Coordinates of C-alpha atoms in Angstrom, one line a residue:
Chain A
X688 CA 0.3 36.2 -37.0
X689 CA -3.2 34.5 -36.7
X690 CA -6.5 35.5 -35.2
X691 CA -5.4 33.2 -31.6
X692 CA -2.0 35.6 -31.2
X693 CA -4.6 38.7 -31.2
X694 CA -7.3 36.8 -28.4
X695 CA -4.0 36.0 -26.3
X696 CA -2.4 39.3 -26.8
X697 CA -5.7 41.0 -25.1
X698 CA -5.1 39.1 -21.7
X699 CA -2.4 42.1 -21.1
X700 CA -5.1 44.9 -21.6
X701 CA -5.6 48.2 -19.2
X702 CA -7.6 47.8 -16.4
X703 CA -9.5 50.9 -17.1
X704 CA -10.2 50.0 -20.7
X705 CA -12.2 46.6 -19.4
X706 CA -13.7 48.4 -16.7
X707 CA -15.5 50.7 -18.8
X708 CA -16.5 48.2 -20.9
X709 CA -17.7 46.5 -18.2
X710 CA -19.8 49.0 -17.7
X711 CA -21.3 49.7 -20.8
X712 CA -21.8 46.0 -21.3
X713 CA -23.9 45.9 -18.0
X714 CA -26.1 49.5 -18.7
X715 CA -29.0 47.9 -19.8
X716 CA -27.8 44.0 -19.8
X717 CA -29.8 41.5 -18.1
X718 CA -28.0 40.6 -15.0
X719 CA -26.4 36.5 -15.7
X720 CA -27.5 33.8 -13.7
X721 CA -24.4 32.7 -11.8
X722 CA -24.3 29.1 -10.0
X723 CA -21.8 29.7 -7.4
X724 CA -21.1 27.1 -5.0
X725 CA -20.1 28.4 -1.9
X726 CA -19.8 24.6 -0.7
X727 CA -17.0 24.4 -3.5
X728 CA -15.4 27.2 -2.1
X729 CA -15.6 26.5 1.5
X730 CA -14.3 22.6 0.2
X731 CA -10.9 24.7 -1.3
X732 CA -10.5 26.9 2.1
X733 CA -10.4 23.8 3.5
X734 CA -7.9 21.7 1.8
X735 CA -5.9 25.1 1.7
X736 CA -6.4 24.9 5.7
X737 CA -5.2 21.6 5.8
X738 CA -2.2 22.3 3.5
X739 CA -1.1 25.1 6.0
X740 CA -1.6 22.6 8.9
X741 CA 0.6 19.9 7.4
X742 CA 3.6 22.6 6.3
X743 CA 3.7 23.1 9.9
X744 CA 5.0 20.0 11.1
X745 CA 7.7 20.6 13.4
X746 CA 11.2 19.1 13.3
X747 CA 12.2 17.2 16.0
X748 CA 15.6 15.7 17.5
X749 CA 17.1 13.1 15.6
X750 CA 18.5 9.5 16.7
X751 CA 21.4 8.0 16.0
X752 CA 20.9 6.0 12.8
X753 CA 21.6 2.7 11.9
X754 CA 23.6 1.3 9.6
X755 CA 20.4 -0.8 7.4
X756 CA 17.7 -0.2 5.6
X757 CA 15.6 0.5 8.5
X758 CA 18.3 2.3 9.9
X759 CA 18.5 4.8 6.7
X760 CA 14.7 4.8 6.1
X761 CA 14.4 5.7 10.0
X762 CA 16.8 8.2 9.4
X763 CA 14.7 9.6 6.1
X764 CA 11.7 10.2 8.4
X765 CA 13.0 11.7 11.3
X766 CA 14.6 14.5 9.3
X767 CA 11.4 15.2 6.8
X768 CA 8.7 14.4 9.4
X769 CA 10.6 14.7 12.7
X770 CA 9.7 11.4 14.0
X771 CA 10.9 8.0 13.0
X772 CA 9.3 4.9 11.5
X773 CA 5.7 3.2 12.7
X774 CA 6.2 0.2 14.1
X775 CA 3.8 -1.1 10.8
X776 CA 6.3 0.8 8.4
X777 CA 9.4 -0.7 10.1
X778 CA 7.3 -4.3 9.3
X779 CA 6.7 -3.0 5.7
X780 CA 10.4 -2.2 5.1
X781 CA 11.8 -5.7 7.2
X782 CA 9.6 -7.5 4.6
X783 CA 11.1 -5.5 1.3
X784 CA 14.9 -6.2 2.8
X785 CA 17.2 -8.8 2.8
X786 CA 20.8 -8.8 3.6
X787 CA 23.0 -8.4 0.7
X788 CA 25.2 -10.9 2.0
X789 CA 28.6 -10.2 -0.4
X790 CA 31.7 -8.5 0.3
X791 CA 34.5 -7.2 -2.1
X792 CA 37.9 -6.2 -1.0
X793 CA 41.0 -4.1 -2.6
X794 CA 43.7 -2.4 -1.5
X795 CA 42.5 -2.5 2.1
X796 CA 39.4 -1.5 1.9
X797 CA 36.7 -4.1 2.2
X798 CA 33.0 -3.3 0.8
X799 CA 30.1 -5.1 1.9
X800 CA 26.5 -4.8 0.5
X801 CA 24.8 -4.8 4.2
X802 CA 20.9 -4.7 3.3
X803 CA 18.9 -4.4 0.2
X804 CA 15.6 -2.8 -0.2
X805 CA 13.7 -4.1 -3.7
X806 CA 10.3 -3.0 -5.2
X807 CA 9.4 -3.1 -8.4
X808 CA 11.1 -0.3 -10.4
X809 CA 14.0 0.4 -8.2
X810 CA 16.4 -0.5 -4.9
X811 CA 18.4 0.9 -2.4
X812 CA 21.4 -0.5 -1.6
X813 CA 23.2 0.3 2.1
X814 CA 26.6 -0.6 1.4
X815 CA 29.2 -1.0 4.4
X816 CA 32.8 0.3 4.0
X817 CA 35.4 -1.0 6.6
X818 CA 39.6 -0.9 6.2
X819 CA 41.5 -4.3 7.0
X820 CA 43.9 -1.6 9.2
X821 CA 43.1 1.8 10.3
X822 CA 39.8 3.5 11.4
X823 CA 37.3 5.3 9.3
X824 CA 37.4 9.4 9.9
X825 CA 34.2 9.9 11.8
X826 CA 34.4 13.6 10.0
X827 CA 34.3 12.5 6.9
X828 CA 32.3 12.0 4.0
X829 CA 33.0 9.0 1.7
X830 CA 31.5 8.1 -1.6
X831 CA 33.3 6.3 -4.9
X832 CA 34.6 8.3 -7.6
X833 CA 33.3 5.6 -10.5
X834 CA 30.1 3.7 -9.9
X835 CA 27.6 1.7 -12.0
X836 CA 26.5 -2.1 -12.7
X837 CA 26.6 -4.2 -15.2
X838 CA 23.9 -7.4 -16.3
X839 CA 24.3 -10.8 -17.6
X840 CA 22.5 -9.9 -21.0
X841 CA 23.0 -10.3 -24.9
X842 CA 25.6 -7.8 -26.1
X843 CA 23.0 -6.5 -28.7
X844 CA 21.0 -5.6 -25.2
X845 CA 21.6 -1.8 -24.0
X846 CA 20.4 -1.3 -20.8
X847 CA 20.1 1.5 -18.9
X848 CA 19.9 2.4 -15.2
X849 CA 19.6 5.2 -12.6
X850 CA 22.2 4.8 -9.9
X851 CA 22.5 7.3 -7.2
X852 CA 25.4 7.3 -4.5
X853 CA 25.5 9.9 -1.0
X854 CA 26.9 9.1 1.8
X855 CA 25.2 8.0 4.9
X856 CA 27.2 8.1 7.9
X857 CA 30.2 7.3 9.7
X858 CA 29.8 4.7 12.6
X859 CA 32.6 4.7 15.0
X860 CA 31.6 1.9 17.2
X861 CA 31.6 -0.4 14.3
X862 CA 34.4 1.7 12.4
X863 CA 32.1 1.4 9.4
X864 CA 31.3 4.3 6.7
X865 CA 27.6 3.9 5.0
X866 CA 27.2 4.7 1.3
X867 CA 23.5 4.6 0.0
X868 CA 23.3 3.5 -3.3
X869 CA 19.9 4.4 -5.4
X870 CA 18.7 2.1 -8.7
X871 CA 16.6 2.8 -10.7
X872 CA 14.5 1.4 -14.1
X873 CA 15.3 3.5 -16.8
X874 CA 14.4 4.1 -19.9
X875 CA 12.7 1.2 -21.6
X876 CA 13.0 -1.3 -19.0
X877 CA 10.4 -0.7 -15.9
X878 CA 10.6 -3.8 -14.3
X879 CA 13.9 -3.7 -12.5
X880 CA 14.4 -7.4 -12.7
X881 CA 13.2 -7.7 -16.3
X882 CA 16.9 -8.3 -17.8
X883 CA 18.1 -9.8 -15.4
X884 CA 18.2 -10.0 -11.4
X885 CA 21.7 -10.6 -10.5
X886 CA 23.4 -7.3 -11.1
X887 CA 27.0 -6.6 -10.9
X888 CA 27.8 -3.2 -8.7
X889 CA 31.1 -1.6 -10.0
X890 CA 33.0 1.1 -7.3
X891 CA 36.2 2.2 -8.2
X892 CA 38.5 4.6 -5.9
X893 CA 37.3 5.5 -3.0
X894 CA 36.9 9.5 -1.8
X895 CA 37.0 10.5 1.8
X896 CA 36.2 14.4 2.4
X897 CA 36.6 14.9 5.7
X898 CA 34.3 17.7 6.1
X899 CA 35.8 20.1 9.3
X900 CA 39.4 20.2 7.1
X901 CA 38.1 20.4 3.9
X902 CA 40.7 17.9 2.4
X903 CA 39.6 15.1 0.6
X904 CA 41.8 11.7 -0.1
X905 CA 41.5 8.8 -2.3
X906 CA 42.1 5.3 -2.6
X907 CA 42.6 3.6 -5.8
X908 CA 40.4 0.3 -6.3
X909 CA 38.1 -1.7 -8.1
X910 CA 35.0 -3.2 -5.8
X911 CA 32.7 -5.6 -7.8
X912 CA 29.8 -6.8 -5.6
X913 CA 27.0 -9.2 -7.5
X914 CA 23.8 -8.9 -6.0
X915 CA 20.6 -10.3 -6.5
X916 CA 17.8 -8.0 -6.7
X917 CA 14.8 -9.8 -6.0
X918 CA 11.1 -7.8 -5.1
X919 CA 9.3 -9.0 -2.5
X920 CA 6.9 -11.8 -3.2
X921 CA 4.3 -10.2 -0.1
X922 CA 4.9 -6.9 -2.2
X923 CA 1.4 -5.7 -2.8
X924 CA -0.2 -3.8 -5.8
X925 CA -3.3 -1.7 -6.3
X926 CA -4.8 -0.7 -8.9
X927 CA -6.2 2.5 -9.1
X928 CA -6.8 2.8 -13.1
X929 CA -8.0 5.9 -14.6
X930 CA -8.1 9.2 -13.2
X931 CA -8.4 12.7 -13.8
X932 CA -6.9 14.7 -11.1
X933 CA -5.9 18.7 -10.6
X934 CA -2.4 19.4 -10.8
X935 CA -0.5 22.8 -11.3
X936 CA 1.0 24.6 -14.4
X937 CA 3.7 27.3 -13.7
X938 CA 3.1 29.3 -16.6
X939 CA 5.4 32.4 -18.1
X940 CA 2.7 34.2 -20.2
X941 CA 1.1 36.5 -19.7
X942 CA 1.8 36.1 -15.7
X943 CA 4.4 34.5 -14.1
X944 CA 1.9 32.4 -12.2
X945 CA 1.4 29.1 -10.8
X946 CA -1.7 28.1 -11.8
X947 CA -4.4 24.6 -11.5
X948 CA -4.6 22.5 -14.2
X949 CA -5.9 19.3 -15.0
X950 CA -4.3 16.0 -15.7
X951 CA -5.6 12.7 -16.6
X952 CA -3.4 10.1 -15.7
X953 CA -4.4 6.1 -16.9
X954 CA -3.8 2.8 -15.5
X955 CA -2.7 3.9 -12.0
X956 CA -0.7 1.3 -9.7
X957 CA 0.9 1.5 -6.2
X958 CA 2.5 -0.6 -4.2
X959 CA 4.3 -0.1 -1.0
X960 CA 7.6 0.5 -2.5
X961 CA 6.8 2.7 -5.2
X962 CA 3.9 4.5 -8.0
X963 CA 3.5 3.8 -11.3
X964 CA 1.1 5.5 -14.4
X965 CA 1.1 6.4 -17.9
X966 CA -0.3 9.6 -19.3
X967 CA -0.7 11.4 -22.5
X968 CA 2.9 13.2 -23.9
X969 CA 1.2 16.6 -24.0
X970 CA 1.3 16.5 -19.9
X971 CA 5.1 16.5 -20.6
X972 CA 6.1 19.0 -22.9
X973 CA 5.4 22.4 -23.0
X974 CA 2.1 24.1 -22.7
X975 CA 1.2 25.3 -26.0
X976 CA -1.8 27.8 -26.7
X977 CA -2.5 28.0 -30.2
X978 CA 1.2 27.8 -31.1
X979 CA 3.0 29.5 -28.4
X980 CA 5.1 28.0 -25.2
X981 CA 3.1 29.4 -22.1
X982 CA 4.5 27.5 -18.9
X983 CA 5.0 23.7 -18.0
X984 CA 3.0 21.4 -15.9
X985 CA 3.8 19.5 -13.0
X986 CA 2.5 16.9 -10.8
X987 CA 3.7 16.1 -7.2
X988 CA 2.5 13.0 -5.4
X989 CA 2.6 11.9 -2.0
X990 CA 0.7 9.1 0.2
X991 CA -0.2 9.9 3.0
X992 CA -0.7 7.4 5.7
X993 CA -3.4 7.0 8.6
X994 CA -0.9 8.7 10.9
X995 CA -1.1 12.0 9.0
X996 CA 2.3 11.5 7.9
X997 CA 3.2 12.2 4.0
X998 CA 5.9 10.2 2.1
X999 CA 7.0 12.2 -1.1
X1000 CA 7.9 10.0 -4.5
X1001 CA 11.8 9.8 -5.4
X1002 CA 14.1 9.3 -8.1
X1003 CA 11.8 7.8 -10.5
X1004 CA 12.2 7.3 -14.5
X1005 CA 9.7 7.7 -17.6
X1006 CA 9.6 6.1 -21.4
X1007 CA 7.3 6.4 -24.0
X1008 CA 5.8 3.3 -24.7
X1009 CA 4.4 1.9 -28.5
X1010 CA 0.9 3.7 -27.6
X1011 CA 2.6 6.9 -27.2
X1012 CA 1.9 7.2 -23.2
X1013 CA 4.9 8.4 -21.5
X1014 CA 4.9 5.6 -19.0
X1015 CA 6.3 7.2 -15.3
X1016 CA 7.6 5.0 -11.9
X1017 CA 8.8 6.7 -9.0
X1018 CA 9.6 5.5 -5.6
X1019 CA 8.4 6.1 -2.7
X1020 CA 11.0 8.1 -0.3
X1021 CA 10.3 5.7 2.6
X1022 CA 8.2 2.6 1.5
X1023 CA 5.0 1.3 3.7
X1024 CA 2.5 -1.1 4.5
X1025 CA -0.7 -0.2 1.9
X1026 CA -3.0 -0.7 4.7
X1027 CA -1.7 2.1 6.3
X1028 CA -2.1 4.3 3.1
X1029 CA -5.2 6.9 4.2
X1030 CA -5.3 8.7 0.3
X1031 CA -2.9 9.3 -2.0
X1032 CA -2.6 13.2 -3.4
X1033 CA -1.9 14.4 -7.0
X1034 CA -1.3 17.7 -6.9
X1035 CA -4.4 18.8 -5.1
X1036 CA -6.6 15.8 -5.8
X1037 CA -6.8 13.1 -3.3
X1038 CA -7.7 9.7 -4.1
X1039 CA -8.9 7.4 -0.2
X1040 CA -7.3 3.8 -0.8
X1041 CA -9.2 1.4 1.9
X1042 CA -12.4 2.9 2.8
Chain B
X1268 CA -21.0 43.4 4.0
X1269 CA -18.6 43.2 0.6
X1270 CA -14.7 44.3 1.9
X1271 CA -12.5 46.4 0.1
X1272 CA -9.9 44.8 -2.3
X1273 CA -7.3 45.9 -0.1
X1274 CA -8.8 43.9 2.5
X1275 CA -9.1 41.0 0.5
X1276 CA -5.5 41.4 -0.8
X1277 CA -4.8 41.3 2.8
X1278 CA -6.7 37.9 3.5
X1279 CA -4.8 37.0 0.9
X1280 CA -1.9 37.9 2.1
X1281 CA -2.5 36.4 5.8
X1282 CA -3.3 33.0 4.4
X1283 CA -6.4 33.5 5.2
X1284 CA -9.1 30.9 3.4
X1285 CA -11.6 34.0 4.0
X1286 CA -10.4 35.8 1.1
X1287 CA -11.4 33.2 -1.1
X1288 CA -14.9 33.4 0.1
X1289 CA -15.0 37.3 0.1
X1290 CA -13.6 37.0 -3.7
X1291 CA -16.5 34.7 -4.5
X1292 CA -19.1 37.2 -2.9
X1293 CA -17.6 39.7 -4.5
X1294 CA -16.3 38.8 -8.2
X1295 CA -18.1 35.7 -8.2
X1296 CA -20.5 36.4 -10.7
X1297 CA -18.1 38.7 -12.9
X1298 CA -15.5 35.6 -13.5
X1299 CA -18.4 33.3 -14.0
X1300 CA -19.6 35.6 -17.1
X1301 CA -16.4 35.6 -18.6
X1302 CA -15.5 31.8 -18.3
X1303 CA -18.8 30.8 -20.0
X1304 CA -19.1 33.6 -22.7
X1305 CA -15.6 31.6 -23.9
X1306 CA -16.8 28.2 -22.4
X1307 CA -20.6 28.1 -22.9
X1308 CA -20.6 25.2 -19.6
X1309 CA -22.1 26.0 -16.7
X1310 CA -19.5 23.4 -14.9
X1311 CA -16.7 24.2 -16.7
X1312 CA -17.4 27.5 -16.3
X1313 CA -17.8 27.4 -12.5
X1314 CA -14.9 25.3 -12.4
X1315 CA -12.2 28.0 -13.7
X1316 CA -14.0 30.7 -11.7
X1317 CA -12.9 28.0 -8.6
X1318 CA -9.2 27.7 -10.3
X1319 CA -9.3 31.2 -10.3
X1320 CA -9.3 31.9 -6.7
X1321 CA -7.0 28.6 -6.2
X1322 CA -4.5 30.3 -8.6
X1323 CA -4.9 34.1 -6.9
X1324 CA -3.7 32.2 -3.3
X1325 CA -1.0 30.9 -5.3
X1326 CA 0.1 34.5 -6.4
X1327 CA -0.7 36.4 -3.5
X1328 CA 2.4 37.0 -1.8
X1329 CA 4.2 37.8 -4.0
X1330 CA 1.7 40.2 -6.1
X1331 CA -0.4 42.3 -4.4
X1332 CA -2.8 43.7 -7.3
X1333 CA -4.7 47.2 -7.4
X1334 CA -7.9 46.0 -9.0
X1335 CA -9.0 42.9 -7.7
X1336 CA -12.0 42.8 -10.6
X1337 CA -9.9 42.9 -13.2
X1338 CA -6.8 40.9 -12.2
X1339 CA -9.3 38.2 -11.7
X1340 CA -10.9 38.7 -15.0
X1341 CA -7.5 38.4 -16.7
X1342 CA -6.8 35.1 -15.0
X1343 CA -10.3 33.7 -15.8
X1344 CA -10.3 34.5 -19.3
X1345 CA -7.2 33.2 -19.6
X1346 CA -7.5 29.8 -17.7
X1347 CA -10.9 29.6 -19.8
X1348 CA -8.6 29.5 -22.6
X1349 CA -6.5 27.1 -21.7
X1350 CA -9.5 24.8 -20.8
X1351 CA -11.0 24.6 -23.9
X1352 CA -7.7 23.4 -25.5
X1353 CA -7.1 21.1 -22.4
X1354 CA -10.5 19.8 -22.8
X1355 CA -9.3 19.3 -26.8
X1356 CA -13.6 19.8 -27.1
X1357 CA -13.1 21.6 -30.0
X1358 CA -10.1 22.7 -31.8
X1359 CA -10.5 26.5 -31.9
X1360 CA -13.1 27.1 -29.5
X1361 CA -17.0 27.0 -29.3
X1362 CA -19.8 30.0 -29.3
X1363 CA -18.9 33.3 -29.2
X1364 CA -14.9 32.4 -28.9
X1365 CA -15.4 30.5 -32.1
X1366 CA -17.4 33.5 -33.8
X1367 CA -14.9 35.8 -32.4
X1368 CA -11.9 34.1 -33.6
X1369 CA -13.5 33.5 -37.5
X1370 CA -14.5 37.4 -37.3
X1371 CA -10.5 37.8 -36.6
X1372 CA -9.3 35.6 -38.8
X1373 CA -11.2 37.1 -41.9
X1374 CA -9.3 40.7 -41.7
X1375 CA -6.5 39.6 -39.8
X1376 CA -5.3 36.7 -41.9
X1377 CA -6.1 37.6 -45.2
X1378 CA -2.7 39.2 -46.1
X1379 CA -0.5 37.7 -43.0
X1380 CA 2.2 36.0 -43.3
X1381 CA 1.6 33.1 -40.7
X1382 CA 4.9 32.3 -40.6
X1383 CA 6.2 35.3 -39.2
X1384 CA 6.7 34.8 -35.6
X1385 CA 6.0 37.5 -32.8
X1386 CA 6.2 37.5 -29.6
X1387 CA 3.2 37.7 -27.5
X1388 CA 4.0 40.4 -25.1
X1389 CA 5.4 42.6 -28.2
X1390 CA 1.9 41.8 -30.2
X1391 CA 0.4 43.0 -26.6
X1392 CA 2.3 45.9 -26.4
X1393 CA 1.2 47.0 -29.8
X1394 CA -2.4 46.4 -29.4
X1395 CA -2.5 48.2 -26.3
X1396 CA -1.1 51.1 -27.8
X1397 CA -3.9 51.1 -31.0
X1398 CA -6.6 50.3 -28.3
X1399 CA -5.4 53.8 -26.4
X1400 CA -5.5 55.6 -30.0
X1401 CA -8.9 54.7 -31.2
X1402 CA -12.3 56.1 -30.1
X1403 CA -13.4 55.9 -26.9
X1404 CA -16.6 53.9 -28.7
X1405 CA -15.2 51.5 -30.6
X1406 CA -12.6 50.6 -28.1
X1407 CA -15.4 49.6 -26.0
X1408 CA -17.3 47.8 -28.6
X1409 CA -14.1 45.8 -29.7
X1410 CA -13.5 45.0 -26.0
X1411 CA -16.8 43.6 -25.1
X1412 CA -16.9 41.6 -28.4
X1413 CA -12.8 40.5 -28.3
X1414 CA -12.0 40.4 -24.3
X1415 CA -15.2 39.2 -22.9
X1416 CA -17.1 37.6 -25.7
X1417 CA -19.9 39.0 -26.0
X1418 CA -22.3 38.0 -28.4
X1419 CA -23.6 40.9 -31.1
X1420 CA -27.1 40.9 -30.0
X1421 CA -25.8 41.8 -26.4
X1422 CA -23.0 44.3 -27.8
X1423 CA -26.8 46.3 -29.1
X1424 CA -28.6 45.6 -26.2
X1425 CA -26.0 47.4 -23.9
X1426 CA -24.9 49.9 -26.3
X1427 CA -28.1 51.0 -28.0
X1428 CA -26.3 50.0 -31.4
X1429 CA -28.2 48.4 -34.7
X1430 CA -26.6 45.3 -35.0
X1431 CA -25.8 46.8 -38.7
X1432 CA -23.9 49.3 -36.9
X1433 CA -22.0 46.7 -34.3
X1434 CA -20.8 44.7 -37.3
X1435 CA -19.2 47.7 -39.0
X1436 CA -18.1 49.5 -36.3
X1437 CA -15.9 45.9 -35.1
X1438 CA -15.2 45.2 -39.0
X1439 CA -13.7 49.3 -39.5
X1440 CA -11.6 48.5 -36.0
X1441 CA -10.2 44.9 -37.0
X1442 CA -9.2 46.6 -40.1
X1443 CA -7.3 49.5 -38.3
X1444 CA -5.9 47.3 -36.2
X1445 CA -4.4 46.0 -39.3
X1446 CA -3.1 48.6 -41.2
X1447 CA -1.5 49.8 -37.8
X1448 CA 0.2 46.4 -36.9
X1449 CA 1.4 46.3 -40.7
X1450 CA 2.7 49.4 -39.9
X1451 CA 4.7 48.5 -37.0
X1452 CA 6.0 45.2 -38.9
X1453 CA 4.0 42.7 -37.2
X1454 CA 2.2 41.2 -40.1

């Protein structure tokens, strides 16, 4: 036990005992300059105001989606914000997507790579899934049981990615079922595209759940698609370099508490698409004070555009890199144009891009 | 007009902003003296006093405290703490915190065995309990020099102590302290 344990292990002491000795401390004491700032204050009521303000967003009807990546990005916003896409983001989006434009088939069912949507650490995929006889189950759910991809690299090269799969919809009118499919760097790599850009997307057997029966049926098959990932050339970056910015710790001792912290986070970049930075490990691991675990820190980050709406980061992967910075990228749940971008928040700090 | 902790708890409660001003009026000045007895910053200082409220909205609801004061002290002192190793300033602390912890570490560590490992709510536990045992006195002494920092010259100021008498009087506790966690098999 050291010296440290003993200064923690007072945090927990009766009220009564420190009130006392409050007292006695302040008989004959000098009373202590203090330097409030009620302008300080008044700044945290306010972004606490404008916190409640923006959890109030109402949710709002919900159109019928379509089956691309505007259609499933539309889709993103009118559940989380309760209206769809700007007419600026729908631009941004157009200019991140191309059509897949390759088709795989087996055992009667025919998959088809409809739109892709690239930035620069990860994609999203909108894959169509017809049958050559039958109809889809409007009911029902479908996913692949197996999924993953493979590269065109050196055997010696292991290379790891993120890949995500949920279903998207059922479409009767075209008899088509959507699958979203989610990439993402991992690891070591960052740059999605560093490898490699023609990836090969493995499916095999296909689920359908149809959700009001509860049964689910499968059929067996092996769907290779190749596609070419390739990031927009009109994908914008901007720096934002260092920063220092006020995040929140949840800690377990001597409170359960969520409490402000700092973290300082170096060589900042956004684009439209997606977020990266690097930051020191001890933001990442357990919060030690003098020797013990105390809580964990965490950071959330959002943009939020000129319209007042606020796009959350997804997925997203992190490595340590020769320096010792764990290195982070996350994507943005619905990309956008960066002129739109009014500030981006980290945890309670907010950094104003174009002003 | 200063309101009632309850009423504050209340703003609190309400997600009201208010009660972050009325906390300032009222404990303002009390947080501040306990950040920079441990910080010795003026904007470091006023800084945790600010993460204090910012971390009291974040904890009221659910917790609705009885003693405002001192449920703000405890999270003060301890994000103080927790800034000076954020801030990696200086390893073990600076001015009275550092004083404090070297005064602790000469009766504490000289027959410990730092690899024994406690956990901090049982080493709590324990000192609580010797803290109710002692002197009403030296409790009070060992609090203002150990909780809030105080330096010695201000422990004699407010007490009407020799400083002589402050020193023995903090070295005779530490050591009792001692002898009673060796008792209980902490150290």
């Amino acid at each position: 036990m050291l010296s440290d344990d003993v200064l923690l292990a007072l945090n927990t002491v009766r009220d009564e005992f420190l009130e006392k000795t409050w007292e006695s401390l302040n008989k004959q004491a000098t009373a202590q300059k203090t330097h409030r700032k009620i302008s300080r204050t008044a700044l945290i009521a306010a972004i606490i105001a404008a916190l409640l303000v923006a959890s109030a967003l109402a949710l709002q009807a919900i159109s019928k989606p379509e089956g691309n990546s505007i259609g499933w990005f539309n889709n993103v916003m009118e559940h989380q914000e309760g209206a769809g896409l700007s007419a600026t983001q729908k631009d941004a989006i157009a200019a991140l997507s191309y059509s897949g434009g390759v088709t795989a088939s087996d055992n009667g069912v025919i998959v088809t790579a409809e739109s892709l949507t690239v930035g620069r650490y990860n994609a999203i995929i909108i894959l169509g899934v017809t049958f050559e006889e039958g109809n889809i189950t409007p009911t029902a759910q479908y996913s692949f049981e197996i999924y993953g991809c493979d590269l065109d690299v050196p055997d010696d090269v292991v290379i790891d990615y993120g890949f995500t799969q949920s279903f998207y919809f059922s479409d009767e009118e075209t008899n088509k079922a959507y699958i979203v499919i989610g990439l993402d760097a991992n690891e070591e790599i960052m740059e999605l595209t560093r490898f490699a850009d023609t990836f090969l997307l493995n499916f095999e057997n296909l689920r359908c759940r149809d959700t009001e029966s509860g049964e689910t049926t499968s059929v067996e098959g092996h769907w290779q698609l190749p596609v070419v990932l390739s990031a927009s050339p009109e994908l914008e970056t901007i720096e934002l370099g260092n920063m220092s910015v006020r995040s929140s710790a949840q800690l377990s001792w001597p409170l359960h508490i969520q409490l402000p912290c700092r973290m300082e986070l170096q060589n900042v970049s956004i684009s439209g698409a997606d977020i990266t930075y690097s930051q020191d490990s001890k933001y990442t691991q357990a919060m030690m004070v003098f020797g013990k675990p105390v809580g964990m820190r965490y950071l959330e980050i959002c943009a939020v555009l000129k319209n007042g709406v606020s796009i959350s980061t997804v997925g997203g992967s992190g490595f340590t890199d020769s320096d010792g910075l764990v290195v982070f990228s996350y994507r943005w749940e619905v990309p956008f144009s960066l002129e739109d971008v009014d500030y981006i928040r980290f945890g309670s700090s907010k950094v104003f891009i174009n002003r | 007009m200063v309101l009632e902790d309850a009423t504050i708890v209340d703003l609190y409660w309400s997600r009201n902003e208010n009660a972050i001003y009325e906390s300032n009026i009222k404990y303002g000045k009390y947080c501040y003296a306990i950040a920079n007895n441990i910080l010795t910053d003026n904007e470091d200082s006023e800084e945790c006093v600010n993460d204090t409220w910012l971390g009291a909205w974040n904890s009221m609801p659910p917790n609705r405290p009885d003693k405002l004061k001192h449920f703000f002290g405890k999270l003060t002192r301890w994000l103080s703490l927790n800034r000076l190793r954020d801030n990696g300033r200086v390893k073990r602390g600076s001015g009275e915190l550092k004083v404090a912890l070297e005064e602790l570490e000469d009766t504490l560590d000289s027959n410990a065995d730092v690899e024994h490992k406690i956990e901090l709510y049982e080493l709590s536990e324990h000192i609580n309990s010797f803290l109710e045992s002692i002197d009403e006195m030296k409790r009070e002494v060992f609090l203002a020099r150990y909780w809030y920092m105080a330096s010695i010259s201000e422990i004699c100021r407010s007490f009407g102590f020799s400083e002589s008498k402050v020193k023995n009087m903090l070295m005779r506790t530490r050591k009792e302290l001692l002898k009673k966690l060796k008792e209980d098999g902490l150290c």
